[in-house]
């Protein structure tokens, strides 16, 4: 029997993390779980670490260490706390694959550590590539670390590229559902609440990415993520709204031929593809029934109603640390929107201000990315507190 893949799941208690554990539980012969991490949810972390016989569990918030340690008592799982422990443990010789499924910029340091250690990265944490794509991709080249996409669109592109046999791609068609406000008028979207934005039509995901999907910031992030992963210019990545979420993205060749990847919207498919690559073991996902589906529809995104998408193209064009500032402002804005402190269109307003005011760094390294992130977060919080959003 081939050797088991030894895996670390960072953000194991989240939507992606839990679905990854579901995949692993169905293929116990293929995987050995070595490391699981969470931020706050010590109980779930301990439960999963014991159930999957993990070597170690890390709770990033040190205040939750006692809860983790007592929940793990009597087991063989080692308990750790704090991000530096994650950074150290992902480098271990006992790990082959690191699934990065924590949310936001918190993924930057552990992803950097795993890349430096030459691990295979199953990348869900897109914010790391949005904020520091140039830095991460060059680091991965230097340390021979393979990055396998988990995001459904990028997994789709990756799956299509396997059929490209070295031919040049002229365009990526990046599909998106359009989110819960696709058919709403602008003045109604302006009054949208967090509860309304959290009702995604096709996908059940963590709160932050669900809000990012409602603003189309997520699609903007994915455009940047695709440009780094596949070496495509942003102008050659076209977003197309496809409300049925059946085609997960497409690649176009110079002769006009287009390849698409399709599947029912179930994140376990791209997660499993990344973890098992290049194998395709069975998955108990709903299979497509084209006769029942009847039709698929497509439309252009509305950049007036969803300015975050236009801001992402602008950030990609400006380069440097601008998309790092965009990401940081978005993190603060989304948290404030979820807390009911700001309105829907305050999110793009805050991002735009952050992009216009950040001091430009052309080729940011890790220190500059961390500084841009911290400074932009602080300034954006100040703007919200002072009521100087517009
Ligand atoms: P969730 O909010 O459901 O889960 C986030 C995970 O990260 C949890 O384990 C959480 O721990 C942990 N976490 C949160 N904050 C921190 C922090 N500051 N430091 C360390 N760990 C932290 O998110 P999702 O699973 O939805 O998304 C995870 C990533 O995957 C995101 O980058 C998202 O964009 C991407 N993604 C998600 C998709 C989805 O379908 N959900 C699809 C494509 C990409 P705790 O539970 O203890 O708070
Ligand atoms: Mg996606």
Coordinates of N, CA and C in Angstrom, one line a residue, residues 5 40 69 72 134 149 164 176 221 281 290 331 344 379-380:
X5 N -0.5 10.0 3.2 CA -0.2 11.5 3.2 C -0.3 12.0 4.6
X40 N -10.3 29.9 18.4 CA -11.0 30.0 19.6 C -11.7 28.7 20.1
X69 N -6.0 22.3 26.6 CA -5.1 21.3 27.3 C -6.0 20.4 28.2
X72 N -7.9 17.8 26.1 CA -7.0 16.8 25.5 C -6.4 15.8 26.6
X134 N 3.0 38.1 -5.0 CA 4.3 38.1 -5.6 C 5.3 37.4 -4.7
X149 N -4.6 24.5 -5.7 CA -5.8 25.3 -5.3 C -6.9 24.5 -4.7
X164 N -4.7 20.8 -21.1 CA -4.2 21.9 -22.0 C -3.0 21.4 -22.7
X176 N -19.0 33.1 -11.1 CA -19.4 33.4 -9.8 C -20.9 33.4 -9.7
X221 N -11.0 39.1 -5.3 CA -9.9 38.3 -4.6 C -9.5 37.1 -5.5
X281 N -10.5 9.6 -5.9 CA -11.3 8.6 -5.3 C -12.8 9.0 -5.3
X290 N -28.2 16.7 -15.9 CA -28.3 17.8 -16.9 C -29.8 17.9 -17.4
X331 N -11.0 43.5 5.6 CA -11.2 42.6 6.8 C -11.8 43.5 7.9
X344 N -23.6 48.7 3.9 CA -23.0 47.8 2.9 C -22.1 48.6 2.0
X379 N -5.8 52.3 10.6 CA -6.4 53.5 10.0 C -7.9 53.3 9.6
X380 N -8.2 52.1 9.2 CA -9.6 51.9 8.8 C -10.5 51.9 10.0

